[in-house]
């Protein structure tokens, strides 16, 4: 199975740290966020990873050339000067990802989740990893209705999307090239009960601000 790491964003909430360093190259626990992802994917048996780039993309290209794990093929999907948002970036990278289901990981999260646990042939159009709601996102994104992931209705507790998932390329059928967010696509698929998922009870952090980056760095440095 192939994988994609989303790394093209400007990182506005991470400024000023992201003014001169792309967010995935910020360090926690002695290595960059990108290196954490690449090492975990390599250890889980993935052979090809696609990374999309835009803001300070040359820095990511140079870093990957020097530090990509041995045996892991890393391809870059360059979006130019302006990031295409999550779905737009995935659509642009589809020719590199192939026709089979693929894993997508947000470049600005950290987790101990093993991506090898994702189904290689998900039911429906995709399979999402959900986590307990962090303090900065108390209302969550989705809930479970049996094995299906839904966004509306029911009394089950809501969970936060971890930014880790497996998608079939068909999920993006009809999405035109260009800027496109992922959230509306996922919610439409939920309405049609085309997504499954599971709850990850382990460690996870949305490294979206300097404060959260510092907290995670301190925690990992103590390990």
CSV table of C-alpha atoms in Angstrom, one decimal:
chain,number,residue,atom,x,y,z
A,1,UNK,CA,0.0,0.0,0.0
A,2,UNK,CA,1.2,3.5,-0.8
A,3,UNK,CA,1.0,6.4,1.6
A,4,UNK,CA,0.8,10.2,1.4
A,5,UNK,CA,1.9,12.8,3.9
A,6,UNK,CA,0.2,16.2,3.6
A,7,UNK,CA,3.0,18.8,4.0
A,8,UNK,CA,2.1,21.7,1.7
A,9,UNK,CA,0.3,24.1,4.2
A,10,UNK,CA,1.6,27.5,5.2
A,11,UNK,CA,1.1,26.8,8.9
A,12,UNK,CA,-0.4,30.2,9.8
A,13,UNK,CA,-1.2,29.2,13.4
A,14,UNK,CA,2.4,28.1,13.9
A,15,UNK,CA,3.9,31.5,13.0
A,16,UNK,CA,6.5,32.8,13.5
A,17,UNK,CA,8.1,29.3,13.7
A,18,UNK,CA,6.8,28.4,10.2
A,19,UNK,CA,7.9,31.7,8.6
A,20,UNK,CA,11.2,30.2,7.7
A,21,UNK,CA,10.7,26.5,8.3
A,22,UNK,CA,7.9,24.4,6.9
A,23,UNK,CA,5.7,23.0,9.7
A,24,UNK,CA,6.6,19.3,9.0
A,25,UNK,CA,10.2,20.1,9.5
A,26,UNK,CA,9.7,21.4,13.0
A,27,UNK,CA,11.3,19.1,15.6
A,28,UNK,CA,9.8,17.3,18.5
A,29,UNK,CA,11.6,14.8,20.7
A,30,UNK,CA,14.8,15.2,18.7
A,31,UNK,CA,13.5,14.6,15.2
A,32,UNK,CA,11.3,16.4,12.7
A,33,UNK,CA,7.6,15.7,12.5
A,34,UNK,CA,8.2,14.5,8.9
A,35,UNK,CA,10.9,12.1,10.1
A,36,UNK,CA,8.6,10.6,12.7
A,37,UNK,CA,6.1,9.9,9.9
A,38,UNK,CA,8.6,8.5,7.5
A,39,UNK,CA,10.2,6.2,10.1
A,40,UNK,CA,6.9,4.8,11.2
A,41,UNK,CA,5.7,4.2,7.7
A,42,UNK,CA,9.0,2.4,6.8
A,43,UNK,CA,8.8,0.3,10.0
A,44,UNK,CA,5.2,-0.6,9.1
A,45,UNK,CA,6.2,-2.0,5.7
A,46,UNK,CA,5.3,0.8,3.4
A,47,UNK,CA,7.5,1.0,0.3
A,48,UNK,CA,6.3,4.3,-1.4
A,49,UNK,CA,5.4,7.6,0.2
A,50,UNK,CA,4.2,10.7,-1.6
A,51,UNK,CA,4.7,14.1,0.0
A,52,UNK,CA,2.9,17.2,-1.3
A,53,UNK,CA,4.8,20.5,-1.1
A,54,UNK,CA,4.1,24.2,-1.6
A,55,UNK,CA,5.3,26.6,1.2
A,56,UNK,CA,9.1,26.3,1.5
A,57,UNK,CA,8.9,23.1,-0.6
A,58,UNK,CA,12.6,23.2,-1.5
A,59,UNK,CA,13.4,22.7,2.2
A,60,UNK,CA,11.3,19.6,2.3
A,61,UNK,CA,12.8,18.3,-0.9
A,62,UNK,CA,16.4,18.8,0.4
A,63,UNK,CA,15.5,17.3,3.8
A,64,UNK,CA,14.0,14.2,2.2
A,65,UNK,CA,17.0,13.8,-0.1
A,66,UNK,CA,19.3,13.6,2.9
A,67,UNK,CA,17.1,11.8,5.5
A,68,UNK,CA,14.6,9.5,3.9
A,69,UNK,CA,14.7,6.0,5.4
A,70,UNK,CA,16.6,3.4,3.4
A,71,UNK,CA,14.3,1.3,1.3
A,72,UNK,CA,11.5,3.8,1.3
A,73,UNK,CA,10.7,5.4,-2.1
A,74,UNK,CA,9.7,9.1,-1.5
A,75,UNK,CA,8.0,11.0,-4.3
A,76,UNK,CA,7.2,14.7,-4.1
A,77,UNK,CA,4.0,16.3,-5.5
A,78,UNK,CA,4.8,20.0,-6.0
A,79,UNK,CA,1.8,22.3,-5.9
A,80,UNK,CA,3.7,25.5,-6.7
A,81,UNK,CA,3.4,28.7,-4.7
A,82,UNK,CA,-0.1,28.0,-3.3
A,83,UNK,CA,-1.2,24.9,-1.5
A,84,UNK,CA,-4.3,23.2,-2.9
A,85,UNK,CA,-5.7,22.3,0.5
A,86,UNK,CA,-6.2,18.7,1.6
A,87,UNK,CA,-8.4,17.2,-1.1
A,88,UNK,CA,-6.9,19.3,-3.9
A,89,UNK,CA,-3.4,18.1,-2.9
A,90,UNK,CA,-4.6,14.5,-2.8
A,91,UNK,CA,-6.3,14.8,-6.3
A,92,UNK,CA,-3.1,16.2,-7.7
A,93,UNK,CA,-1.1,13.3,-6.3
A,94,UNK,CA,-3.4,10.5,-7.4
A,95,UNK,CA,-1.2,9.6,-10.5
A,96,UNK,CA,1.6,8.9,-8.0
A,97,UNK,CA,-0.5,7.0,-5.6
A,98,UNK,CA,-2.0,4.5,-8.1
A,99,UNK,CA,-5.4,2.9,-8.4
A,100,UNK,CA,-5.4,1.0,-5.1
A,101,UNK,CA,-6.4,2.3,-1.7
A,102,UNK,CA,-3.8,4.5,0.0
A,103,UNK,CA,-3.0,5.9,3.4
A,104,UNK,CA,-3.0,9.7,4.1
A,105,UNK,CA,-1.5,11.3,7.2
A,106,UNK,CA,-1.5,15.0,8.1
A,107,UNK,CA,2.1,16.2,8.3
A,108,UNK,CA,1.3,18.3,11.4
A,109,UNK,CA,0.1,15.5,13.7
A,110,UNK,CA,2.1,13.1,15.9
A,111,UNK,CA,0.8,9.8,17.1
A,112,UNK,CA,1.9,6.3,18.2
A,113,UNK,CA,-0.7,4.8,15.8
A,114,UNK,CA,0.6,2.1,13.6
A,115,UNK,CA,-0.6,2.8,10.0
A,116,UNK,CA,-0.2,-1.0,9.2
A,117,UNK,CA,-3.5,-1.4,11.3
A,118,UNK,CA,-5.5,0.4,8.6
A,119,UNK,CA,-7.4,-1.9,6.2
A,120,UNK,CA,-5.8,-2.4,2.9
A,121,UNK,CA,-9.3,-2.8,1.3
A,122,UNK,CA,-11.6,-0.6,3.3
A,123,UNK,CA,-15.3,-1.1,3.1
A,124,UNK,CA,-17.0,1.7,1.3
A,125,UNK,CA,-14.7,4.6,0.2
A,126,UNK,CA,-12.5,5.0,3.2
A,127,UNK,CA,-11.6,4.3,6.8
A,128,UNK,CA,-10.9,7.0,9.4
A,129,UNK,CA,-8.9,7.0,12.6
A,130,UNK,CA,-10.8,8.9,15.4
A,131,UNK,CA,-9.3,10.0,18.7
A,132,UNK,CA,-10.6,11.5,21.9
A,133,UNK,CA,-11.4,15.2,21.6
A,134,UNK,CA,-8.5,17.4,22.6
A,135,UNK,CA,-9.1,20.6,24.7
A,136,UNK,CA,-8.9,22.8,21.6
A,137,UNK,CA,-11.6,20.8,19.8
A,138,UNK,CA,-14.1,19.6,22.4
A,139,UNK,CA,-17.0,19.0,20.1
A,140,UNK,CA,-15.3,16.5,17.9
A,141,UNK,CA,-16.0,15.7,14.2
A,142,UNK,CA,-17.7,12.3,13.8
A,143,UNK,CA,-19.5,9.6,15.8
A,144,UNK,CA,-19.9,5.9,15.2
A,145,UNK,CA,-23.1,4.2,14.1
A,146,UNK,CA,-22.0,0.6,14.4
A,147,UNK,CA,-18.9,0.2,12.1
A,148,UNK,CA,-19.9,3.3,10.0
A,149,UNK,CA,-18.6,6.8,10.7
A,150,UNK,CA,-21.4,9.5,10.6
A,151,UNK,CA,-21.3,13.2,11.2
A,152,UNK,CA,-24.9,13.9,12.2
A,153,UNK,CA,-27.7,12.3,14.3
A,154,UNK,CA,-27.6,9.8,17.1
A,155,UNK,CA,-26.6,10.1,20.7
A,156,UNK,CA,-23.2,8.4,20.5
A,157,UNK,CA,-20.2,10.4,21.7
A,158,UNK,CA,-18.4,12.4,19.1
A,159,UNK,CA,-14.7,11.9,18.3
A,160,UNK,CA,-12.0,14.0,16.5
A,161,UNK,CA,-10.6,13.0,13.2
A,162,UNK,CA,-7.0,12.2,13.7
A,163,UNK,CA,-5.8,13.2,10.2
A,164,UNK,CA,-5.0,9.6,9.6
A,165,UNK,CA,-7.0,7.5,7.1
A,166,UNK,CA,-7.1,5.1,4.2
A,167,UNK,CA,-9.0,6.2,1.1
A,168,UNK,CA,-10.1,4.6,-2.1
A,169,UNK,CA,-9.3,6.8,-5.1
A,170,UNK,CA,-13.0,6.7,-5.9
A,171,UNK,CA,-13.7,9.0,-3.0
A,172,UNK,CA,-12.3,11.8,-5.0
A,173,UNK,CA,-14.2,11.1,-8.2
A,174,UNK,CA,-15.6,14.3,-9.6
A,175,UNK,CA,-13.3,16.6,-7.6
A,176,UNK,CA,-11.8,19.0,-10.1
A,177,UNK,CA,-8.1,19.9,-10.1
A,178,UNK,CA,-7.4,22.9,-8.0
A,179,UNK,CA,-8.0,24.1,-4.5
A,180,UNK,CA,-10.4,21.8,-2.6
A,181,UNK,CA,-10.9,21.1,1.1
A,182,UNK,CA,-11.4,17.5,2.3
A,183,UNK,CA,-14.0,18.0,5.1
A,184,UNK,CA,-17.0,18.5,2.8
A,185,UNK,CA,-16.0,15.3,0.8
A,186,UNK,CA,-15.8,13.3,4.1
A,187,UNK,CA,-19.2,14.6,5.4
A,188,UNK,CA,-20.9,13.8,2.1
A,189,UNK,CA,-19.5,10.3,2.2
A,190,UNK,CA,-20.7,10.0,5.8
A,191,UNK,CA,-24.2,11.0,4.8
A,192,UNK,CA,-24.2,8.0,2.4
A,193,UNK,CA,-22.6,5.7,5.0
A,194,UNK,CA,-19.6,5.2,2.8
A,195,UNK,CA,-16.9,5.6,5.5
A,196,UNK,CA,-15.9,3.2,8.3
A,197,UNK,CA,-13.5,3.9,11.1
A,198,UNK,CA,-12.2,3.0,14.5
A,199,UNK,CA,-11.2,4.7,17.7
A,200,UNK,CA,-7.4,5.0,18.6
A,201,UNK,CA,-7.0,5.2,22.3
A,202,UNK,CA,-3.3,5.7,22.2
A,203,UNK,CA,-1.2,8.9,21.9
A,204,UNK,CA,-2.1,11.6,19.4
A,205,UNK,CA,-1.4,15.3,19.1
A,206,UNK,CA,-2.4,18.0,16.6
A,207,UNK,CA,0.8,20.0,16.6
A,208,UNK,CA,-0.9,23.1,15.3
A,209,UNK,CA,0.5,25.9,17.5
A,210,UNK,CA,3.9,26.8,19.1
A,211,UNK,CA,2.5,26.0,22.5
A,212,UNK,CA,1.3,22.5,21.5
A,213,UNK,CA,4.6,21.9,19.8
A,214,UNK,CA,6.6,22.8,22.9
A,215,UNK,CA,4.3,20.6,25.1
A,216,UNK,CA,4.8,17.6,22.8
A,217,UNK,CA,8.5,18.2,22.5
A,218,UNK,CA,8.9,18.2,26.3
A,219,UNK,CA,6.9,15.0,26.7
A,220,UNK,CA,8.8,13.1,24.0
A,221,UNK,CA,12.2,14.4,25.3
A,222,UNK,CA,11.5,12.9,28.7
A,223,UNK,CA,10.9,9.4,27.2
